[in-house]
Short mmCIF file of C-alpha atoms in Angstrom, two decimals:
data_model
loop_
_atom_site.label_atom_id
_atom_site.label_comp_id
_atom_site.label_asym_id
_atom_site.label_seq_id
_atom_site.Cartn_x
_atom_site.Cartn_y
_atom_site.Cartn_z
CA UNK A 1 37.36 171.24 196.81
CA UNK A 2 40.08 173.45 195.84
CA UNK A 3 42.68 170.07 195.85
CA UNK A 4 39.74 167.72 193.93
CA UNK A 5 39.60 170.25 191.07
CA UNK A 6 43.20 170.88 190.47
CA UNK A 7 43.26 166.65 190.53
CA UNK A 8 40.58 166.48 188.31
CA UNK A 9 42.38 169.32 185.80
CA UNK A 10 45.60 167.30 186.14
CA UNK A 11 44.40 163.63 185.08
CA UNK A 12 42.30 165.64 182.16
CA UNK A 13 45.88 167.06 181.22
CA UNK A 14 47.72 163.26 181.70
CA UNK A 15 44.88 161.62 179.64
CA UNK A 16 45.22 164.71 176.67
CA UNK A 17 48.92 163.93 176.38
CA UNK A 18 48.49 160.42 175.98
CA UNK A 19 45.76 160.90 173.30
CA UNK A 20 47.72 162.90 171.64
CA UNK A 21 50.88 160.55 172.02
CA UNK A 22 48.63 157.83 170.60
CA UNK A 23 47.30 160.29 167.97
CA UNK A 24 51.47 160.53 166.66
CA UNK A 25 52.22 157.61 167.08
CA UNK A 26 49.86 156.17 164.54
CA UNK A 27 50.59 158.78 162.37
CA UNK A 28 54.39 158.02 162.41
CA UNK A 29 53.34 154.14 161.28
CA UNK A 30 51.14 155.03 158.63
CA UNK A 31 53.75 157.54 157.24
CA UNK A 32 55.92 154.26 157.72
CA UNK A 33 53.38 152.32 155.83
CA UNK A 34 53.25 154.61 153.16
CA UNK A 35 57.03 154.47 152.28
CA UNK A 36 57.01 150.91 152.40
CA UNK A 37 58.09 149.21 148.67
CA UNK A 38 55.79 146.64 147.37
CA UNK A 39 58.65 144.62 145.18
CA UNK A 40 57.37 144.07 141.71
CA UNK A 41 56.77 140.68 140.59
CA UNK A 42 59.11 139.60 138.36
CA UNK A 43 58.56 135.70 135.91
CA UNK A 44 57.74 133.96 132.70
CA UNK A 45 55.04 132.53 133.90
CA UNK A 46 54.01 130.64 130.46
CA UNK A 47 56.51 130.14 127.32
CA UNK A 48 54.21 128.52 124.81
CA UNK A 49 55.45 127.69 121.05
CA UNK A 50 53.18 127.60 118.01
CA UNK A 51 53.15 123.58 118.47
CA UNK A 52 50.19 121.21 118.96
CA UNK A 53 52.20 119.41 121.36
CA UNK A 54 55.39 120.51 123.56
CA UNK A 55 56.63 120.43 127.19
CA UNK A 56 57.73 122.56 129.38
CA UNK A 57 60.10 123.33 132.45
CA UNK A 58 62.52 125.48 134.08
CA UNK A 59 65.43 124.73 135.22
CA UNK A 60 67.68 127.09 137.40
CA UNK A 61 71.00 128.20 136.08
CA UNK A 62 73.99 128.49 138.19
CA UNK A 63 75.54 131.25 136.14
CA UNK A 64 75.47 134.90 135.43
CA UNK A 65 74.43 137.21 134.28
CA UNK A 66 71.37 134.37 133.26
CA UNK A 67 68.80 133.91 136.58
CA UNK A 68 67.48 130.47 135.14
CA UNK A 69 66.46 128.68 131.73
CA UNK A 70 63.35 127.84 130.11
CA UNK A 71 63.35 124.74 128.38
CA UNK A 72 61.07 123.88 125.78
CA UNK A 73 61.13 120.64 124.11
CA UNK A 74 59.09 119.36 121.53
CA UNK A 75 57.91 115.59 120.41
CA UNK A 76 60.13 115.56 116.84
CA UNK A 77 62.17 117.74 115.24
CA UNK A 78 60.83 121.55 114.26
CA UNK A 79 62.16 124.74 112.03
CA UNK A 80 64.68 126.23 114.98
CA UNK A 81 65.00 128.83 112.96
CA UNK A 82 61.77 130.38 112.42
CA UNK A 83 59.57 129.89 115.82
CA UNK A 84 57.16 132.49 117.40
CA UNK A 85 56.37 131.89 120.74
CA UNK A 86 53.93 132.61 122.82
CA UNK A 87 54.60 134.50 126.08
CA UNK A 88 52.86 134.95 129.71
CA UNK A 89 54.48 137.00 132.12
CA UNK A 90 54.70 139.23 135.41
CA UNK A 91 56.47 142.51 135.34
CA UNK A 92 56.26 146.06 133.42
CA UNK A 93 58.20 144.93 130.26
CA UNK A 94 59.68 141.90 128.02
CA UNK A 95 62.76 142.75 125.69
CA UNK A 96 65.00 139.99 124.28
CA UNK A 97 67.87 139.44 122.59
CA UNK A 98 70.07 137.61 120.09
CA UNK A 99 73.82 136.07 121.15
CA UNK A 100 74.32 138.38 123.76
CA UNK A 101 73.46 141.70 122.13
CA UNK A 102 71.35 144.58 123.02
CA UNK A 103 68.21 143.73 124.45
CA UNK A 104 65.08 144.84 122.38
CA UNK A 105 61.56 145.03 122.81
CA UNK A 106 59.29 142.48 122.21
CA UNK A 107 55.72 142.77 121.52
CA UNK A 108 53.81 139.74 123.16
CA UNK A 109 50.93 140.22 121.03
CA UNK A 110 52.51 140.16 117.50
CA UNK A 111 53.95 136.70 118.69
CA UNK A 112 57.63 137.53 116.64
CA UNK A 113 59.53 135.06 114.92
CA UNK A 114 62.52 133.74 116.28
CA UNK A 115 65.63 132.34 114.69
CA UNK A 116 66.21 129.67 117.53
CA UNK A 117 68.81 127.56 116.07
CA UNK A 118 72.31 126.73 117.48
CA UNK A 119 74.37 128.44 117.80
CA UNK A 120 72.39 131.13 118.54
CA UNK A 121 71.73 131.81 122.07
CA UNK A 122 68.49 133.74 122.80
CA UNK A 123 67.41 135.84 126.30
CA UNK A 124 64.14 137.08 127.44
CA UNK A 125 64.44 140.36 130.48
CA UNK A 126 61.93 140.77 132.21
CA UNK A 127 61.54 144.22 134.23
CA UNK A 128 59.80 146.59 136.59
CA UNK A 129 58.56 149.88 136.54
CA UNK A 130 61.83 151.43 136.72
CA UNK A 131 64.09 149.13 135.30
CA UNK A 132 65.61 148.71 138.94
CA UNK A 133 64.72 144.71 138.89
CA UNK A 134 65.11 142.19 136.51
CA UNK A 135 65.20 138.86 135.63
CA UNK A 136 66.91 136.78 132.32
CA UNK A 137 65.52 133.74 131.02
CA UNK A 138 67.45 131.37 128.39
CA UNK A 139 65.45 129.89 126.29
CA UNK A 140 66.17 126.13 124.87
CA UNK A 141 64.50 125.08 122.33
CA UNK A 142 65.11 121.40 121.10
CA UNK A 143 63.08 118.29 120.49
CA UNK A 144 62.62 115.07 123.08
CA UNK A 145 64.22 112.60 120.87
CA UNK A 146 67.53 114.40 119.21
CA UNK A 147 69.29 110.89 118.56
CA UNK A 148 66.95 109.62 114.83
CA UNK A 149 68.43 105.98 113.83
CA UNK A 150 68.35 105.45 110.51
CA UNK A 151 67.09 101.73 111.40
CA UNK A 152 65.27 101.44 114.44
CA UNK A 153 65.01 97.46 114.22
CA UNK A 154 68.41 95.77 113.23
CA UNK A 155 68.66 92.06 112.53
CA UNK A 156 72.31 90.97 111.92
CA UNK A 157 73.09 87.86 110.66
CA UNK A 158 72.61 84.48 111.64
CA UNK A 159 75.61 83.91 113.28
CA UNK A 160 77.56 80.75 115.06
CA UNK A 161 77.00 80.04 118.60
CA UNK A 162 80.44 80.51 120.41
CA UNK A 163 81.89 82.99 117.46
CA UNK A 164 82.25 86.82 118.51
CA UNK A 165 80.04 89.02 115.73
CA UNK A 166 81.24 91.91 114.81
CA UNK A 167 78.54 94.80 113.12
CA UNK A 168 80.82 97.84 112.28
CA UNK A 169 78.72 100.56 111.27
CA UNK A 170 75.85 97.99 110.42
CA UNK A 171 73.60 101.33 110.69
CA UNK A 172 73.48 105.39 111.10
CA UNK A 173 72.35 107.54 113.34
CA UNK A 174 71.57 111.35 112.93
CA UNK A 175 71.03 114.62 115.89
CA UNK A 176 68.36 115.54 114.68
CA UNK A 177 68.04 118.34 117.69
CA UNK A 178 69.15 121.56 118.05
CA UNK A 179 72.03 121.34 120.38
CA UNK A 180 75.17 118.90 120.46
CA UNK A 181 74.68 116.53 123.00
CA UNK A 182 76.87 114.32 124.14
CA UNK A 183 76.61 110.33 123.97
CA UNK A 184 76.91 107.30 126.03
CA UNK A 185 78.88 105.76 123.04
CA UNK A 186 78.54 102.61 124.66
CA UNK A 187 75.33 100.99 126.79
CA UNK A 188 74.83 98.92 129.58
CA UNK A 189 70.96 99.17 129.63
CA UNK A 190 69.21 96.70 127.99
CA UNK A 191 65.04 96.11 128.15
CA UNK A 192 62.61 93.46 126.80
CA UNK A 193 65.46 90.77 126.71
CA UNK A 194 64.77 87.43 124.87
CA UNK A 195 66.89 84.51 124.99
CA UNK A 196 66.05 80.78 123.77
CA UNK A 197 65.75 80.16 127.70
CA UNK A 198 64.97 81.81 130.80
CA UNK A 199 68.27 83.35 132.44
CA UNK A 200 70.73 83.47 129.49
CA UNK A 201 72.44 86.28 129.52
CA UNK A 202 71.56 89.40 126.92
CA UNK A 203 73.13 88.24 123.12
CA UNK A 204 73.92 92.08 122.18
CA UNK A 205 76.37 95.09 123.03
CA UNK A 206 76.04 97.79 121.10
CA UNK A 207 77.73 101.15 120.62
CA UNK A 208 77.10 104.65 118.63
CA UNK A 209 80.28 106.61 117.26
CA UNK A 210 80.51 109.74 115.89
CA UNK A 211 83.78 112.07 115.14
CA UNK A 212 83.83 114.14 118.76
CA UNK A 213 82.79 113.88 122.12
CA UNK A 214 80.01 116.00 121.10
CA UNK A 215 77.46 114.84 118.48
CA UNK A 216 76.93 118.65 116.85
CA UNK A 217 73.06 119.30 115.21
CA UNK A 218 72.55 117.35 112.02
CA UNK A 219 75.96 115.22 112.62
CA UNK A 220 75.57 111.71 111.82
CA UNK A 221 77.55 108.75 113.25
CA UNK A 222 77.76 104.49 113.58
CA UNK A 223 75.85 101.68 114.92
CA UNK A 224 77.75 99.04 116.16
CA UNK A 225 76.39 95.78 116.99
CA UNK A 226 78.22 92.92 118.82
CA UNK A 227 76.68 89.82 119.01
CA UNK A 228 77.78 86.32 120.83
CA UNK A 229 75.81 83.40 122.61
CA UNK A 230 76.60 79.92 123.77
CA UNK A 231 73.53 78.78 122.76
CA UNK A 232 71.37 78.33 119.38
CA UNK A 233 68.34 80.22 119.38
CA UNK A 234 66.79 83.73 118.61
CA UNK A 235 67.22 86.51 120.50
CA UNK A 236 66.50 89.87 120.65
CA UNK A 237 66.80 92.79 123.25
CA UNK A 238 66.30 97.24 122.83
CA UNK A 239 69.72 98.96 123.59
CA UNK A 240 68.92 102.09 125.74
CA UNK A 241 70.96 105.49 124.96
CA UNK A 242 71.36 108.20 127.48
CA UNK A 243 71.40 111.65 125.79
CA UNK A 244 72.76 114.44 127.99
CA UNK A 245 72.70 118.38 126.81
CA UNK A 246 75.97 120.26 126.50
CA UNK A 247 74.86 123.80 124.82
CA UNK A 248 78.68 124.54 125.25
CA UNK A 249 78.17 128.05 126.69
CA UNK A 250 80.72 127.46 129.89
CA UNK A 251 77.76 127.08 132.59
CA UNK A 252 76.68 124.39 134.42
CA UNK A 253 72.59 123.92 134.67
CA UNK A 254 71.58 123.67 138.91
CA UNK A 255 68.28 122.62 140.10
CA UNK A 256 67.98 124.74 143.04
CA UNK A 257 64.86 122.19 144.05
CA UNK A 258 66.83 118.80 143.79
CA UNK A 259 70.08 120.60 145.14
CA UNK A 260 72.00 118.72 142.43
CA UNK A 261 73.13 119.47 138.99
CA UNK A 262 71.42 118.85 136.11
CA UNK A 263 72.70 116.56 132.67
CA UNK A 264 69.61 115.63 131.27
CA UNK A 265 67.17 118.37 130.53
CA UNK A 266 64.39 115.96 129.76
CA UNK A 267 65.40 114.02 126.32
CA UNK A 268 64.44 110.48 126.04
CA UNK A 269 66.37 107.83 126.25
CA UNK A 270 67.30 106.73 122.08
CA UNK A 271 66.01 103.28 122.13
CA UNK A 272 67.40 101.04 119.42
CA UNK A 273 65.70 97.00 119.22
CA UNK A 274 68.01 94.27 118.33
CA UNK A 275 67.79 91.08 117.34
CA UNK A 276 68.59 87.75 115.71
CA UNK A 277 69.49 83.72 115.41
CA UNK A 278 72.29 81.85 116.86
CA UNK A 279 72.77 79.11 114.82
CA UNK A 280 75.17 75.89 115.18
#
């Protein structure tokens, strides 16, 4: 009896040590638990202007110290220098600032006016709790359609069949955007082609100069139409423009999604309609 009591006193004793093992153990994790660091959210989540219509995207920026931009574009020209926008966002605070300045406060609810125009270059922080994290936003601000011709519809003369035309700066053309952007001076892409009969080649080449490279905001340049056919007839065609955005800050714009980097932030193509008669 002696032996069964002293056995029964020593698995009591086994089983109170691993209780209380358990009991520590599960202590230790929830201490563990406790110092665990939630990381704060940190995003514009919404970057609305006081606009009927605009679009939006973001675009990641393969620079420092700038984590991506926002890029707002809007169906025609606006004021860039007076626009309030409208901000949604995760973190404890917003500041901004103006060409790479201090970074100041900014009050989502009064809705602030901005002087957006070029060359200004304007920043958004966003931060935690303890300013330990954060995140910088460029914002762009433009419109869709930066290229404005001063004809949209040019008819050039009626001109001999088998004799080169030559349009020098039959029209104008104005960046209307915010931004210089630089052109395809010449194009290759040509929609809506009509020739006196199917398969004819395209009548038209056209071409946009300006002074630079770079067409700078409110810069205007030349149309120039060519013209030439082997047969009499009307024709007509729309010369497509590529427009691709050069802010000229010395960074290149990366879309992390599409692996690939990035020339046109969303402008539309300038579209420019041509047309007119080959005569004998």
């Amino acid at each position: 009896m002696k032996h069964i009591k002293k056995y029964h006193a020593f698995s009591f004793l086994i089983i109170a040590l691993v209780f209380l093992s358990s009991c520590s153990s599960n202590d230790d994790s929830d201490k563990s638990e406790d110092n665990e660091v939630i990381a704060e959210k940190l995003a514009i989540t919404s970057f609305k202007m006081l606009s009927n219509n605009h679009t939006f995207s973001v675009i990641k920026a393969h620079t420092q110290p700038l984590d991506s931009l926002v890029v707002c574009l809007f169906p025609s020209a606006v004021d860039y220098s007076n626009i309030s926008p409208i901000i949604e966002f995760e973190g404890a605070s917003i500041e901004y600032r103006i060409n790479n300045e201090a970074f100041h406060a900014y009050n989502v609810s009064l809705e602030e006016s901005i002087d957006f125009s070029y060359p200004n270059t304007i920043d958004f922080k966003v931060a935690n709790s303890d300013n330990s994290d954060s995140k910088v936003y460029r914002i762009i601000v433009d419109t869709e359609r930066p290229i404005v011709f001063n004809n949209i519809e040019i008819e050039i003369p009626d001109s001999q069949v088998n004799v080169s035309y030559s349009g020098l700066g039959i029209s104008t053309w104005t960046n209307v955007g915010n931004y210089p952007i630089r052109l395809a001076l010449r194009t290759t892409e040509y929609v809506d082609v009509v020739t006196p009969e199917a398969g004819l080649n395209n009548a038209f080449s056209t071409t946009l100069t300006d002074q630079s490279d770079f067409a700078q905001p409110n810069q205007s340049g030349d149309v120039n139409v060519f013209a030439g056919a082997t047969m009499v007839g009307a024709y007509s065609a729309t010369a497509l423009f590529n427009l691709y955005f050069n802010e000229n800050l010395g960074y290149l714009v990366y879309d992390d999604i599409a692996n690939e980097y990035v020339k046109n932030i969303g402008y539309q193509k300038a579209a420019l309609k041509l047309k007119g008669q080959m005569i004998e």
